[in-house]
Each structure stands twice: as structure tokens, then as C-alpha cells.
Coordinates of C-alpha atoms in Angstrom, one line a residue:
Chain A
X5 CA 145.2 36.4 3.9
X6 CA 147.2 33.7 5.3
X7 CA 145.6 33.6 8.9
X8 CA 147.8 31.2 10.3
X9 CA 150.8 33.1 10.3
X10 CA 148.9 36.2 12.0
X11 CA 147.3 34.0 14.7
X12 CA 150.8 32.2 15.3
X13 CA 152.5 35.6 15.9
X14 CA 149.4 36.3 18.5
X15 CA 150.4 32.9 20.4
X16 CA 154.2 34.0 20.7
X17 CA 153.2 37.3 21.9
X18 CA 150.5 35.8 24.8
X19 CA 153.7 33.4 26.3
X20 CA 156.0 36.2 25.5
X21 CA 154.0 38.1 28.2
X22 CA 153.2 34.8 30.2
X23 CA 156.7 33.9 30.8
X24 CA 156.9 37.3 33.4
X25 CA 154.7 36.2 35.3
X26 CA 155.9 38.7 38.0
X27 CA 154.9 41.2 35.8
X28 CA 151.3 40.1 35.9
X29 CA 150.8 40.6 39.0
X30 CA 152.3 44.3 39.3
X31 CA 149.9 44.8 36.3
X32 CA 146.9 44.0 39.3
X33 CA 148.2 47.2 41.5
X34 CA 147.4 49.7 37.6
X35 CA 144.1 48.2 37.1
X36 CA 143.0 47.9 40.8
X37 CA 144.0 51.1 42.6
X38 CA 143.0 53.9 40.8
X39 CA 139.1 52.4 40.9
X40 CA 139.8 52.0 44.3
X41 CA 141.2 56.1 45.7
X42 CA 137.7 56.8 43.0
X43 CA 135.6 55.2 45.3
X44 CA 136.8 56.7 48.6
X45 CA 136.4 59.9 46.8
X46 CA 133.3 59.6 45.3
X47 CA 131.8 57.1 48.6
X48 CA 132.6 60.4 50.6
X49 CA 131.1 62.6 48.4
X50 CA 127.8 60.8 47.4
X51 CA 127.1 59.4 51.0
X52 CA 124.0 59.9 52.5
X53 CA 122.3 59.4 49.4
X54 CA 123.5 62.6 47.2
X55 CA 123.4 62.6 43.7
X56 CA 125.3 64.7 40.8
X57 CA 123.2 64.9 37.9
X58 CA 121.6 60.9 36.9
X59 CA 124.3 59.4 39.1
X60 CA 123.9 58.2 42.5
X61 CA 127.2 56.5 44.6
X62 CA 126.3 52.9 43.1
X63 CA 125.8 53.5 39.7
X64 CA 128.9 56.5 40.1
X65 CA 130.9 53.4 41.3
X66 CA 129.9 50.9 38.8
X67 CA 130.8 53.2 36.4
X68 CA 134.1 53.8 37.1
X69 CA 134.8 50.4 37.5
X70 CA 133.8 49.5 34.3
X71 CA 135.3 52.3 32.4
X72 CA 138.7 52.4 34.3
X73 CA 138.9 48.6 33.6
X74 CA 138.5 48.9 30.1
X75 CA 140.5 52.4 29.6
X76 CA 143.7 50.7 31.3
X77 CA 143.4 48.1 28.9
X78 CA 142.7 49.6 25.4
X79 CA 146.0 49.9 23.6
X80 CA 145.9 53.5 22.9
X81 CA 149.5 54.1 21.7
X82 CA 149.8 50.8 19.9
X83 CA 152.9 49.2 20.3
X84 CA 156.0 52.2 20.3
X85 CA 157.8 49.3 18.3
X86 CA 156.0 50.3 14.9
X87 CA 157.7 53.9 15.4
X88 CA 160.7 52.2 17.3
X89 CA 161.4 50.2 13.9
X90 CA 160.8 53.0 11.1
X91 CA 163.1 55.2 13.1
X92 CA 166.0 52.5 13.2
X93 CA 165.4 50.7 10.1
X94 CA 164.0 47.2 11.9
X95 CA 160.6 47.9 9.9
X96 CA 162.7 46.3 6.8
X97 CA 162.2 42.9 8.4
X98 CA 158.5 43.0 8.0
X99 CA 158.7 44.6 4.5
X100 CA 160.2 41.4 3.4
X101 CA 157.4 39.4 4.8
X102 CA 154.2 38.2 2.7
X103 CA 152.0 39.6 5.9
X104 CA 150.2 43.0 6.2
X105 CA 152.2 45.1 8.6
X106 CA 148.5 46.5 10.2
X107 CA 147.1 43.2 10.5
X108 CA 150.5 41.5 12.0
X109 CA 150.7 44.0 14.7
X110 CA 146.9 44.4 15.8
X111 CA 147.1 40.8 16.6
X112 CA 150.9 40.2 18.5
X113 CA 149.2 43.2 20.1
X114 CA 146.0 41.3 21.3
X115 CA 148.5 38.1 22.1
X116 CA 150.4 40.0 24.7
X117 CA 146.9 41.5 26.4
X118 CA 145.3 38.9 26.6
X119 CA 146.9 37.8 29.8
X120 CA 146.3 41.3 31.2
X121 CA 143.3 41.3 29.9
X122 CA 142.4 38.0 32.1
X123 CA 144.5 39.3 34.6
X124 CA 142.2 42.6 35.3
X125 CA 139.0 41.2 34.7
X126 CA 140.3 38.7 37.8
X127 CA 141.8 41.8 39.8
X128 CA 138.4 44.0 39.4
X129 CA 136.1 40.8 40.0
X130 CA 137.4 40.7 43.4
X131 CA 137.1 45.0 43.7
X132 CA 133.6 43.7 42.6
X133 CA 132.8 41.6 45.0
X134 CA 134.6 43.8 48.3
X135 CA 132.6 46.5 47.3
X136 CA 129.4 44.6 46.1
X137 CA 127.2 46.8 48.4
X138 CA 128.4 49.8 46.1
X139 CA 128.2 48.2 42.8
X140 CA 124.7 47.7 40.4
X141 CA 125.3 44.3 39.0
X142 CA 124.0 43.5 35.8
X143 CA 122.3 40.3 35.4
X144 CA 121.6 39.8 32.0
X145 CA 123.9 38.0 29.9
X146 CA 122.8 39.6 26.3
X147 CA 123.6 43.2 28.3
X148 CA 127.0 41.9 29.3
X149 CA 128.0 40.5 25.9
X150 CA 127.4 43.6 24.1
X151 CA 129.3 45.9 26.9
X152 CA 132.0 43.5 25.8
X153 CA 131.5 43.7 22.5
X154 CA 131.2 47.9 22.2
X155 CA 134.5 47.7 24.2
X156 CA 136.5 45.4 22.0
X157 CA 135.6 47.9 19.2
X158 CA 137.1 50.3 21.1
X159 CA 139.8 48.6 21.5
X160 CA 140.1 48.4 17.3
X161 CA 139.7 51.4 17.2
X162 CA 142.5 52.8 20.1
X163 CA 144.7 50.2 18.5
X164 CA 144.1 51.6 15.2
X165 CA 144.5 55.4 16.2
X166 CA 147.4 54.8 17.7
X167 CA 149.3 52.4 15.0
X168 CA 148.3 55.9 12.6
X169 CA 150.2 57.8 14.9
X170 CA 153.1 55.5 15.1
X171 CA 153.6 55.9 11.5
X172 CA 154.1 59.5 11.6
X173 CA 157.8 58.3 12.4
X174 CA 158.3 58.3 8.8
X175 CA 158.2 62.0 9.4
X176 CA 159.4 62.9 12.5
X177 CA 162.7 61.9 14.9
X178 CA 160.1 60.4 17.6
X179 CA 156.6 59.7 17.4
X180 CA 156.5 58.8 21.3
X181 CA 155.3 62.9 21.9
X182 CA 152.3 62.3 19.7
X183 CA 151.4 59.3 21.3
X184 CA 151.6 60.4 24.5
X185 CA 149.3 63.6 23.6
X186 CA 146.8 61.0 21.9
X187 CA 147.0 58.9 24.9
X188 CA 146.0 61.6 27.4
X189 CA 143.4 63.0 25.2
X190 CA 142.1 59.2 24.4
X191 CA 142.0 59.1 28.2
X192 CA 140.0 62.0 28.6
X193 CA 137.8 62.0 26.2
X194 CA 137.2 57.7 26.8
X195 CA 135.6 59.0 30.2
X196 CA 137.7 57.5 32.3
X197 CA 137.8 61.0 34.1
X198 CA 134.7 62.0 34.5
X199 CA 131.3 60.6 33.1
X200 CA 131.1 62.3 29.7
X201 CA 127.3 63.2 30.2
X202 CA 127.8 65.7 33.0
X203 CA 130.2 67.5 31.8
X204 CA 130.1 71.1 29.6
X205 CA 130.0 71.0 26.2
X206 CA 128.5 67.1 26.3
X207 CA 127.2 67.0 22.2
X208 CA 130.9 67.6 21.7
X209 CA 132.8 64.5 23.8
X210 CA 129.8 62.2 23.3
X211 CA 130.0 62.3 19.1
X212 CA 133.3 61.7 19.4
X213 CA 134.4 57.9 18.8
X214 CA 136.8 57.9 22.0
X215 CA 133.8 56.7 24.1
X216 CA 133.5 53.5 22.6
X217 CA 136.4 52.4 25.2
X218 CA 135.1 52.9 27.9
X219 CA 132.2 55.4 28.5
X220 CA 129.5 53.7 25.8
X221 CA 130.2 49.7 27.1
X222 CA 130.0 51.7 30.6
X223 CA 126.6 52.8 30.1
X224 CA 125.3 50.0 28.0
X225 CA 126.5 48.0 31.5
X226 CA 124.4 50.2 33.2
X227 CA 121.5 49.7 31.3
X228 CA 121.3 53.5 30.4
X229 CA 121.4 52.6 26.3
X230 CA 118.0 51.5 24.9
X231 CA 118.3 48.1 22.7
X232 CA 117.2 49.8 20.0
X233 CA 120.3 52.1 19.9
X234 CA 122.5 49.4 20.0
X235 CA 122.9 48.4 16.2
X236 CA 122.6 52.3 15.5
X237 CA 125.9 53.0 17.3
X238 CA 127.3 49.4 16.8
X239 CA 127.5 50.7 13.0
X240 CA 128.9 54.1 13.8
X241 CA 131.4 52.3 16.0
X242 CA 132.0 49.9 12.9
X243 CA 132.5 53.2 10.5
X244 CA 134.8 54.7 12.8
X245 CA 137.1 52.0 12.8
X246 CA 136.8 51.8 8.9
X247 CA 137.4 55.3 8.5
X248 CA 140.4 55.0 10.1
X249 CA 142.1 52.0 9.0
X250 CA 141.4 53.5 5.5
X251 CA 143.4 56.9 6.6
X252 CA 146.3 54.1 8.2
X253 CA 146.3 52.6 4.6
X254 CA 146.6 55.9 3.1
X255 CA 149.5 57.3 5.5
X256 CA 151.0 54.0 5.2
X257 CA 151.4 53.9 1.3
X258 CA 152.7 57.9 1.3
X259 CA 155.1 57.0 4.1
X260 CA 156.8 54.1 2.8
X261 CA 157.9 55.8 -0.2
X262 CA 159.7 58.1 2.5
X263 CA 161.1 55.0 4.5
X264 CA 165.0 54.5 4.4
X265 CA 167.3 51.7 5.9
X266 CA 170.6 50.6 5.6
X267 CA 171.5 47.6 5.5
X268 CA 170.0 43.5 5.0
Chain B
X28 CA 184.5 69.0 44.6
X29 CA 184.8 65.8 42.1
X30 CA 181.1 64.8 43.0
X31 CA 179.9 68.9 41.9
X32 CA 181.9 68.1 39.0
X33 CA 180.3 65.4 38.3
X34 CA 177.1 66.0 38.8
X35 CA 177.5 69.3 36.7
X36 CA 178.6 67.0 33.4
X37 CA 175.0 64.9 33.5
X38 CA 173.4 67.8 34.0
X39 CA 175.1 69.4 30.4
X40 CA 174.7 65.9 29.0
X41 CA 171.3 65.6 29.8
X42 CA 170.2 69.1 28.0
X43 CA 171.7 68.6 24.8
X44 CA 169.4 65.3 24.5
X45 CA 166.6 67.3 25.3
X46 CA 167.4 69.8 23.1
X47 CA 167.5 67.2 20.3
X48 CA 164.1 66.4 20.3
X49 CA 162.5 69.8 20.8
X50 CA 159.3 68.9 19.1
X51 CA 158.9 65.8 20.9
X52 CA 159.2 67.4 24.4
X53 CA 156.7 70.0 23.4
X54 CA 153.6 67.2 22.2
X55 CA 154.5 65.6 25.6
X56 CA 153.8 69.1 27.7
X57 CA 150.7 69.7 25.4
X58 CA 149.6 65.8 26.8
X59 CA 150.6 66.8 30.3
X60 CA 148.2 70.3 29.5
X61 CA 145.6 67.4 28.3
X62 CA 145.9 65.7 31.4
X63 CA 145.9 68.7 33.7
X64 CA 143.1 70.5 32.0
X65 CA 141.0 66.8 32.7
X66 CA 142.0 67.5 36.2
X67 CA 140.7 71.1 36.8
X68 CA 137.6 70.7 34.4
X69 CA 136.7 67.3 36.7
X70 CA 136.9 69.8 39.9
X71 CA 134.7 72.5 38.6
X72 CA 132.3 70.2 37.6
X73 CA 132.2 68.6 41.0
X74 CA 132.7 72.1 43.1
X75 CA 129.3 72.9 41.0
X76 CA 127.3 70.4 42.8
X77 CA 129.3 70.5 46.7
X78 CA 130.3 73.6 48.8
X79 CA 133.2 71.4 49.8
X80 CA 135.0 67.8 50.0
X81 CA 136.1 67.1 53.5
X82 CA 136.2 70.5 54.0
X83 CA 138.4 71.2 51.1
X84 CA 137.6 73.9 49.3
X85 CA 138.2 74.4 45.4
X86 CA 141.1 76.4 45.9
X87 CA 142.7 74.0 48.1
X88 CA 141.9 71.2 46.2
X89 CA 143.6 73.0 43.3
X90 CA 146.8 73.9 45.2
X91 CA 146.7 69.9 46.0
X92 CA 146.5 69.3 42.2
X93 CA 149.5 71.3 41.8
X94 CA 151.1 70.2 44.4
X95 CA 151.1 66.7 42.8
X96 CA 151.9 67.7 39.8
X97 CA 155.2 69.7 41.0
X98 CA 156.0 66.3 43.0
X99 CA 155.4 64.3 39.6
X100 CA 157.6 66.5 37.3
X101 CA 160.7 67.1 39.6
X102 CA 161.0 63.6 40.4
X103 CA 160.4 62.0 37.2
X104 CA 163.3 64.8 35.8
X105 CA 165.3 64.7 38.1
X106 CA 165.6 61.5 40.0
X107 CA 163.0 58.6 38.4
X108 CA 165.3 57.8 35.0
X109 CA 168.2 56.9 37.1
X110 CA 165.9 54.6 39.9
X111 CA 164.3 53.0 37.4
X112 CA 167.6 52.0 35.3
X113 CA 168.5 50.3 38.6
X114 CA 166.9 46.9 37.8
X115 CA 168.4 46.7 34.5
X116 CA 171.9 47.2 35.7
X117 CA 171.2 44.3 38.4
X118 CA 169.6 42.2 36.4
X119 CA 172.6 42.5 33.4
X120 CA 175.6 43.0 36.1
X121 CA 176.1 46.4 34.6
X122 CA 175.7 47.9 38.7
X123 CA 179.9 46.8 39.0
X124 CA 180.9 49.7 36.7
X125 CA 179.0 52.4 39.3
X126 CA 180.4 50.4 42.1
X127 CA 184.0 51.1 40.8
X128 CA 183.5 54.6 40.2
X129 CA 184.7 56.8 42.9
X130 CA 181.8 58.5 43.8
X131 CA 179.1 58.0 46.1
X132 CA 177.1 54.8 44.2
X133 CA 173.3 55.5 45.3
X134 CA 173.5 59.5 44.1
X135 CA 175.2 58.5 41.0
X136 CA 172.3 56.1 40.0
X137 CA 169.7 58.3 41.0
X138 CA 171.0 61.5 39.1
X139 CA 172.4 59.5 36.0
X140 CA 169.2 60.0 34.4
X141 CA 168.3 64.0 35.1
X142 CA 166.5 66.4 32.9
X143 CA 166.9 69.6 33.9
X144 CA 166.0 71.2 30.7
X145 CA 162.5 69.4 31.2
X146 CA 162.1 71.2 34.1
X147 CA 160.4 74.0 32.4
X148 CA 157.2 71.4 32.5
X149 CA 156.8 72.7 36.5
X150 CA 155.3 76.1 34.8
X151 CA 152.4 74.4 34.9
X152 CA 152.1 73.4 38.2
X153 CA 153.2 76.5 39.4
X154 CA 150.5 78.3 37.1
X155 CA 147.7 76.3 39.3
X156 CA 149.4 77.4 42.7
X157 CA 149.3 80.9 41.7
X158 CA 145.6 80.6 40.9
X159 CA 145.0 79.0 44.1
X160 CA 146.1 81.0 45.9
X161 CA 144.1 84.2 44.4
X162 CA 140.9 82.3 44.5
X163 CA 141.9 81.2 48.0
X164 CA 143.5 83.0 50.5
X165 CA 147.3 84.1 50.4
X166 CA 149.4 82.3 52.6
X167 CA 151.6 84.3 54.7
X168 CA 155.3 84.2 54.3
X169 CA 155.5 81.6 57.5
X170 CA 153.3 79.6 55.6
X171 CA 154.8 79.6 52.7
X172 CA 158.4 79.0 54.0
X173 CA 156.5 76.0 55.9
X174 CA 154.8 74.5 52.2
X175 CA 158.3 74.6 50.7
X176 CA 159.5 72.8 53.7
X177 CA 156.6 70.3 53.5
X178 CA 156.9 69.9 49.7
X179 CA 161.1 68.9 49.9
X180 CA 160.2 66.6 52.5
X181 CA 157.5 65.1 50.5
X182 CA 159.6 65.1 47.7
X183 CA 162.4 63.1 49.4
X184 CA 160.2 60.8 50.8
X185 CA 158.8 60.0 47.3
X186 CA 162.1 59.4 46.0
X187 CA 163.1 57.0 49.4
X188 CA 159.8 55.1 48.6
X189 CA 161.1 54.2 44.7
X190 CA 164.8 53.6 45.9
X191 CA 162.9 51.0 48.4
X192 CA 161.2 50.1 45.4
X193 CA 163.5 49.3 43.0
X194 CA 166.3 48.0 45.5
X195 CA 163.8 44.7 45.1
X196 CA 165.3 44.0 42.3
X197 CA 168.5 43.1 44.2
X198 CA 166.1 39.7 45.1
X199 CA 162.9 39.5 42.3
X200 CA 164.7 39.8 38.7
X201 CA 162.9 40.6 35.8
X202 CA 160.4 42.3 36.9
X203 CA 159.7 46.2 34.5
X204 CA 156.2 46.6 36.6
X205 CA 157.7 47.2 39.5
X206 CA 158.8 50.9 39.8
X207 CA 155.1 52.0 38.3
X208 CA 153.6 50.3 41.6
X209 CA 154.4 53.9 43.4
X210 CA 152.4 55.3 40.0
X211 CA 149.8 53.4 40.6
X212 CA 149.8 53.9 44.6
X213 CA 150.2 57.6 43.5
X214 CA 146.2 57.7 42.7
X215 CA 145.4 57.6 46.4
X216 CA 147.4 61.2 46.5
X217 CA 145.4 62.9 43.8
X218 CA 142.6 63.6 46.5
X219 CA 142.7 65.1 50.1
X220 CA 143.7 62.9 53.0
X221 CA 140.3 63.4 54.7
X222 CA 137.9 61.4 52.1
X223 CA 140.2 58.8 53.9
X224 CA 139.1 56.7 57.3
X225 CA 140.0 54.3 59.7
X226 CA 141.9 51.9 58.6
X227 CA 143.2 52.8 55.3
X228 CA 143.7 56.6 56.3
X229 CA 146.2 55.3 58.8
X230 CA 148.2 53.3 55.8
X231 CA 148.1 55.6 53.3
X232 CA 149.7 58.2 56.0
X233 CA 152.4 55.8 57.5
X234 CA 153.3 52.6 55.7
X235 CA 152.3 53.7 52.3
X236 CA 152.5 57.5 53.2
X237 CA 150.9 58.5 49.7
X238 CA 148.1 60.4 50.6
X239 CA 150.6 62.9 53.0
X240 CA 152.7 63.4 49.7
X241 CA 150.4 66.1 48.5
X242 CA 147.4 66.6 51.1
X243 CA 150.2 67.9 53.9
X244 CA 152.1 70.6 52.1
X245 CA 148.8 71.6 50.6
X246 CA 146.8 72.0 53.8
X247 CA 150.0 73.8 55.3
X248 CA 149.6 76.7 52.6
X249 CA 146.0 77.2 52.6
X250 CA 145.5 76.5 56.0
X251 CA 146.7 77.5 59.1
X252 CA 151.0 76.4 60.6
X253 CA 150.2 73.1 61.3
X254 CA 153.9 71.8 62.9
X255 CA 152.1 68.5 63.6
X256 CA 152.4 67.9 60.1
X257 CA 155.7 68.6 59.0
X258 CA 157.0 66.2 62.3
X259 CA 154.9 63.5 60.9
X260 CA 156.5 64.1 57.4
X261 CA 159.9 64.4 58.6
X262 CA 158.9 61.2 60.8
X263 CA 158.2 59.4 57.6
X264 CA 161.4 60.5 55.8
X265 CA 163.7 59.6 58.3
X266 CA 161.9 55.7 58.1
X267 CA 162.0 55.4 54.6
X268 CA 165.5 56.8 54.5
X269 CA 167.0 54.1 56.6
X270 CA 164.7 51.4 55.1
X271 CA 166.1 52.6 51.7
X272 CA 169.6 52.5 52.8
X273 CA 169.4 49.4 55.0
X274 CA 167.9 47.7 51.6
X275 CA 170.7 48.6 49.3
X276 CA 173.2 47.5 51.6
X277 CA 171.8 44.3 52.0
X278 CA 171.0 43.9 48.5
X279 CA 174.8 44.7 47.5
X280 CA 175.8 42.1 49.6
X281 CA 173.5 39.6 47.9
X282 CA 174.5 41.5 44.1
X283 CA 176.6 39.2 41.7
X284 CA 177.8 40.8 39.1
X285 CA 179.2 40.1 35.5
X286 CA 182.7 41.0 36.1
X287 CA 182.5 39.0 39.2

């Protein structure tokens, strides 16, 4: 695999997205705001030291920080460019290309984010710190590096999921109705609603692989996962995202034989 | 007559697209189901631990959840496509061939983009107002007049706050995040205006009048008449009309176009 030409495309993506700056900036206001209207809710609802269920208002606030911070930023519908391009026959252009079309994508797609990704963490360092009196920090560095880590598995696997559904353009007109359901159920089901462990049916939303973007790295944050679970779920996490880039592989091979373009 | 006329063609135009991509429309009303059903399943779970949030009770907090949602789906059918093509056709000098038309340029901009036929995506919303309104109390026809009244007014003043919005672009080119920044202001409307204080409850009623979007025509049906209300709204309007107009005036007049 020629690495070079994959981390290349990742570079031209990042100052792609760096040349609007502008844009940047507005991203702040997505990342920033909701957190914020959660925490006058949830400050005026767990004042005077209430609780609903294991959650008190700090750790009800640190956790939908964390999650909404990494929610926002998990690529759940891909890039709309991979459906775009089998719909209007620009896929060709990477057909002709020694590259995998999977692997070419996941990383222009981690090019453009990672200013955003900078961006937020910047935005929600400075929620952190207005609201420090509200927040449980978490001191240890070996906790914080594997909340990061959990997340950018979720964020394989969102990417993943949603580059699957983007290929069902070899079958239908548009693909953007499918990807917007996944999106809202991904949402959902992430926990960036509502913490996953209070909710009915819990065994249901918690063995699904959606919470490893944003309600697992949210807990592990919170120190509410023992370090013994950590490699148990960091290779169910690890499976997931195999499972499914073998099921992209699959749809990818049946769908191509579909594909039609006009054209050179 | 010629303005009916016209606005009668996008209309037609706007269904047959629809209609082309039938499947499509219905994943995206099973996602907005998704996302509603987040909603109401978030309230019961936190109307099972608290009697009430600011003294909002979970029927009215459900008629302020469909509230929003009404706001949401009219204006992104009916008048958000056309805002939001605004920048484009600054930023490419395409806004000459509106100006030339002889119509009235703002209304042809905002309507170019209507769905009509996506409409159907308010059954929803309506659904939840029904139901909270049996698990509440019915309003009484007053009331109800009022809460339409309330809910065109917030309606409008959404629409004023995009136009405002996107008549930026007049001055910062290039910029596609701009029209979500009402999305993303939009959050501080999904919960009642009394979890709000001080400070930020005054903003989010005046200069960023978000929070009165939903919370006003929503305490108008459950509760009491309150006229108070619908003066502050119409209040608001008439601000962010003129700001709206004063701003694409003055953006016109700094406009260069292609054909120029």
C-alpha cells in the first residue's frame, strides 16, 4: 500500500479546509452552543445538589461536554461525495487510480477534520474552563489518552458505517435519506442525547457499537470504566470496525459490477 | 397578479422534484421520527425523576417540542433553501439575474427554494401537539387563536433572523458556516425560557430572541392569554424586520456583480 499517496491526499484536504478560515470559526458556534443551552438545562435541574440515577450536575455536565464534543466531530455520514460520484459517474476517476477507494477517503476525510478537530477541542477548552466549577477534571494522563483513543475508534467506525451507506448509491437515486436516518440514529444511540445508562431498555443501546463515539470515551473520562475492561472493549471496539469494513469490502465488490459511467 | 403567478410556478416546480425522489424523502422523515422519538424518550426519562422544570410540566414541554419542530419544518420548506442560496449568488454575481426580474427581489430569493410537498413532514409535529394537549389541558379557542398568532410571529421572526444572517454575505464572502449559526443558536430554543436567568435570559429573549421562538407560543397554549407576550414578539419582529431590510439595502449598494 503506497502510503504516501494516501497521506498526501490527507495534507490537501487539511489546507483545503484551512484556506476558509472563516469557516472555522462558525464551526466554534456547532461545537460550543449546544453543550452550553445542556447546561442551563441540566444546572437548573440538578441544583441544590439533585441527582438522576449515578449522575449528579458535575459529572451530568462533564459528560455532555465530552460526548457532544466528540458526537459533533465523528464523521457519521462520511463524505456525501462517495454517493455524489457513483450517482454522476466522477467515481471513474478513482477507479483509474492504483489506490483503495476506502482507504483514500477515510484519510482526505481525517485531513479536512483535523482543523475542526483542533478547532473544538480549543472552543470546549475554554466552555471548560468558564464552567470549571461544574466540570470533574480528570487528571490522569493514561485516563485521558485512552478516552482519546476509544473515541478515534469511534470515529473508524462512524466513518466506516457511513462510507457503507454511501455505496448503496450503486442502488438507489440518492443515498443522502439513508445517511441522514443513520446519522440521527448514530446520534441517538452515541448518547449524545441522553446518557445511555439511564435510559429503558439500557442492555440494548449499551451492546451496541454506536457508543464508542461518544458515550464509552465519556465514561472512561469519568473514570466510571474499570482498567481492566479497557482491553476487553478496546477489542470489541477493534472487531466492530473489522466487521464492518469487511461488509464495505463485500458491498463494494457486488456494487461495482452495477457501476455505470459515460464517458473518460 | 404576476407575483401569485409566480409564486404558483415554484411551487409546481418544486413538487415534481420531490416527487422524484419519493424514497429518499421518506428515510429522511423516518430520521426526523429518529430524532423526535430521542426527544420525547429524553423527556419521559427526565419527567420520571422531576414533577416539573421551571414549572413546566411534561405536557407543556412536549407542546414546546412540537412547537419547535413545526418552526423547523415550515421554515426549512418553505423559506431556508432560498436564504441560504443567497451567498452563493453574491459570492458568484449570479444576485444580477434576480435583480432584473420584475418582481419583488427579497421574496423571490427566499421562496425560490420551497417544498411544499415536504410539508407533509409537519404531521409529526402536529401529532405531538395533539398529545399535549390531551395529557394537558385543552386550550380554549382564545388561546388557540392567540398560539397561532404567537407561532406566525415566531415564524417570521425566524426567517428575519436568517435573512440578517445571510445578507452578511454582501461583506464576508466565502463563508458556507454561516446560515447554520441560527442552527446552532436554535439549541437554546429546544428548552423553556425559564431554565434561563439574568443575563443570558435577557439575550436570548431580545438580541438573539431564540429562546421566545418556541417557549412563547407554547406557554400561550397551555397557559393562560398572556398579551404581554405576543407584544414582546411582535416587538421583536418589527426589529428584526427593519434590520433585515436596512441590511439588504445597504448590502446591494456595496453588491458587484458579474454582468457589472
Amino acid at each position: 500500500m503506497n502510503f504516501r499517496a494516501y497521506v498526501g491526499s490527507a495534507k490537501m484536504e487539511m489546507k483545503n479546509t484551512l484556506a476558509y478560515k472563516a469557516n472555522l470559526v462558525f464551526y466554534l458556534t456547532y461545537v460550543i452552543i449546544p453543550p452550553l443551552a445542556i447546561f442551563f438545562l441540566w444546572s437548573f435541574i440538578l441544583r441544590d445538589g439533585k441527582t438522576i440515577q449515578t449522575y449528579d450536575l458535575t459529572s451530568m455536565v462533564t459528560y455532555f461536554l465530552i460526548t457532544q464534543l466528540f458526537v459533533t466531530n465523528t464523521p457519521f455520514s462520511a463524505w456525501s461525495e462517495i454517493g455524489d460520484g457513483i450517482r454522476n459517474g466522477d467515481l471513474t476517476l478513482w477507479l483509474l487510480k492504483p489506490i483503495d477507494h476506502y482507504f483514500l477517503y477515510l484519510f482526505r476525510l481525517v485531513g479536512s477534520w483535523i482543523p475542526l478537530w483542533i478547532t473544538s477541542f480549543g472552543g470546549v477548552a475554554i466552555v471548560f474552563l468558564a464552567l470549571r466549577h461544574y466540570i470533574e477534571f480528570q487528571s490522569n494522563i493514561i485516563v485521558n489518552l485512552v478516552t482519546i483513543i476509544f473515541w478515534l475508534g469511534g470515529i473508524v467506525f462512524g466513518f466506516t458505517l457511513g462510507y457503507l451507506f454511501n455505496l448503496l448509491a450503486f442502488w438507489i437515486d440518492r443515498s443522502s435519506g439513508v445517511l441522514m436516518l443513520s446519522s440521527s440514529a448514530a446520534y441517538f444511540l452515541s448518547g449524545a442525547v441522553f446518557p445511555l445508562d439511564i435510559l429503558p431498555f439500557k442492555e440494548i443501546w449499551l451492546a451496541l457499537p454506536y457508543k464508542y463515539c461518544g458515550f464509552f470515551p465519556a465514561q472512561v473520562y469519568l473514570g466510571r470504566v474499570p482498567n481492566s475492561e479497557w482491553p476487553i472493549e478496546f477489542v470489541k471496539l477493534c472487531s466492530w470496525i473489522l466487521i464492518t469494513v469487511i461488509f464495505t469490502k463485500i458491498i463494494w465488490r457486488i456494487g461495482i459490477k452495477r457501476y455505470q459511467a459515460a464517458g473518460g | 397578479m404576476q407575483t401569485i403567478r409566480l409564486v404558483k410556478s415554484i411551487i409546481a416546480l418544486r413538487i415534481k422534484w420531490e416527487m422524484a425522489f419519493r424514497i429518499n424523502a421518506l428515510l429522511g422523515f423516518l430520521a426526523q421520527i429518529i430524532y423526535l422519538f430521542g426527544s420525547i424518550l429524553t423527556l419521559s426519562v427526565l419527567f420520571a425523576n422531576v414533577e416539573s422544570i421551571g414549572g413546566w410540566t411534561h405536557a407543556q414541554f412536549l407542546a414546546l417540542v412540537a412547537t419547535l419542530e413545526l418552526l423547523q419544518q415550515i421554515n426549512s420548506r418553505v423559506f431556508r433553501q432560498g436564504l441560504r442560496n443567497l451567498p452563493a449568488l453574491v459570492q458568484r454575481g449570479y444576485l444580477d439575474t434576480y435583480l432584473l426580474r420584475p418582481c419583488w427581489t427579497p421574496m423571490l430569493i427566499t421562496l425560490k427554494g420551497v417544498d411544499i410537498a415536504g410539508l407533509w413532514r409537519c404531521s409529526l409535529g402536529i401529532g405531538i401537539l395533539v398529545y399535549s394537549m390531551q395529557i394537558g389541558s385543552m386550550p380554549t379557542i382564545v388561546q388557540f387563536l392567540s398560539y397561532l398568532l404567537s407561532f406566525f410571529f415566531s415564524l417570521i421572526i425566524l426567517v428575519f433572523l436568517n435573512a440578517c444572517l445571510v445578507c452578511l454575505s454582501f461583506w464576508v464572502i466565502e463563508v458556507n458556516n454561516l446560515y447554520f449559526v441560527i442552527d446552532d443558536l436554535s439549541e437554546f430554543a429546544r428548552y423553556p425560557d425559564s431554565v434561563y436567568h439574568g443575563v443570558i435570559r435577557k439575550i436570548l429573549t431580545t438580541i438573539l430572541p431564540l429562546v421566545l421562538l418556541s417557549s412563547f407560543p407554547a406557554r400561550i397554549l397551555m397557559n393562560e392569554l398572556y398579551v404581554n407576550l405576543l407584544v414582546h414578539q411582535a416587538i421583536v419582529l418589527i426589529f428584526f424586520g427593519s434590520l433585515a431590510w436596512v441590511l439588504w439595502q445597504k448590502g446591494l449598494q456595496h453588491y458587484q456583480g458579474a454582468s457589472s
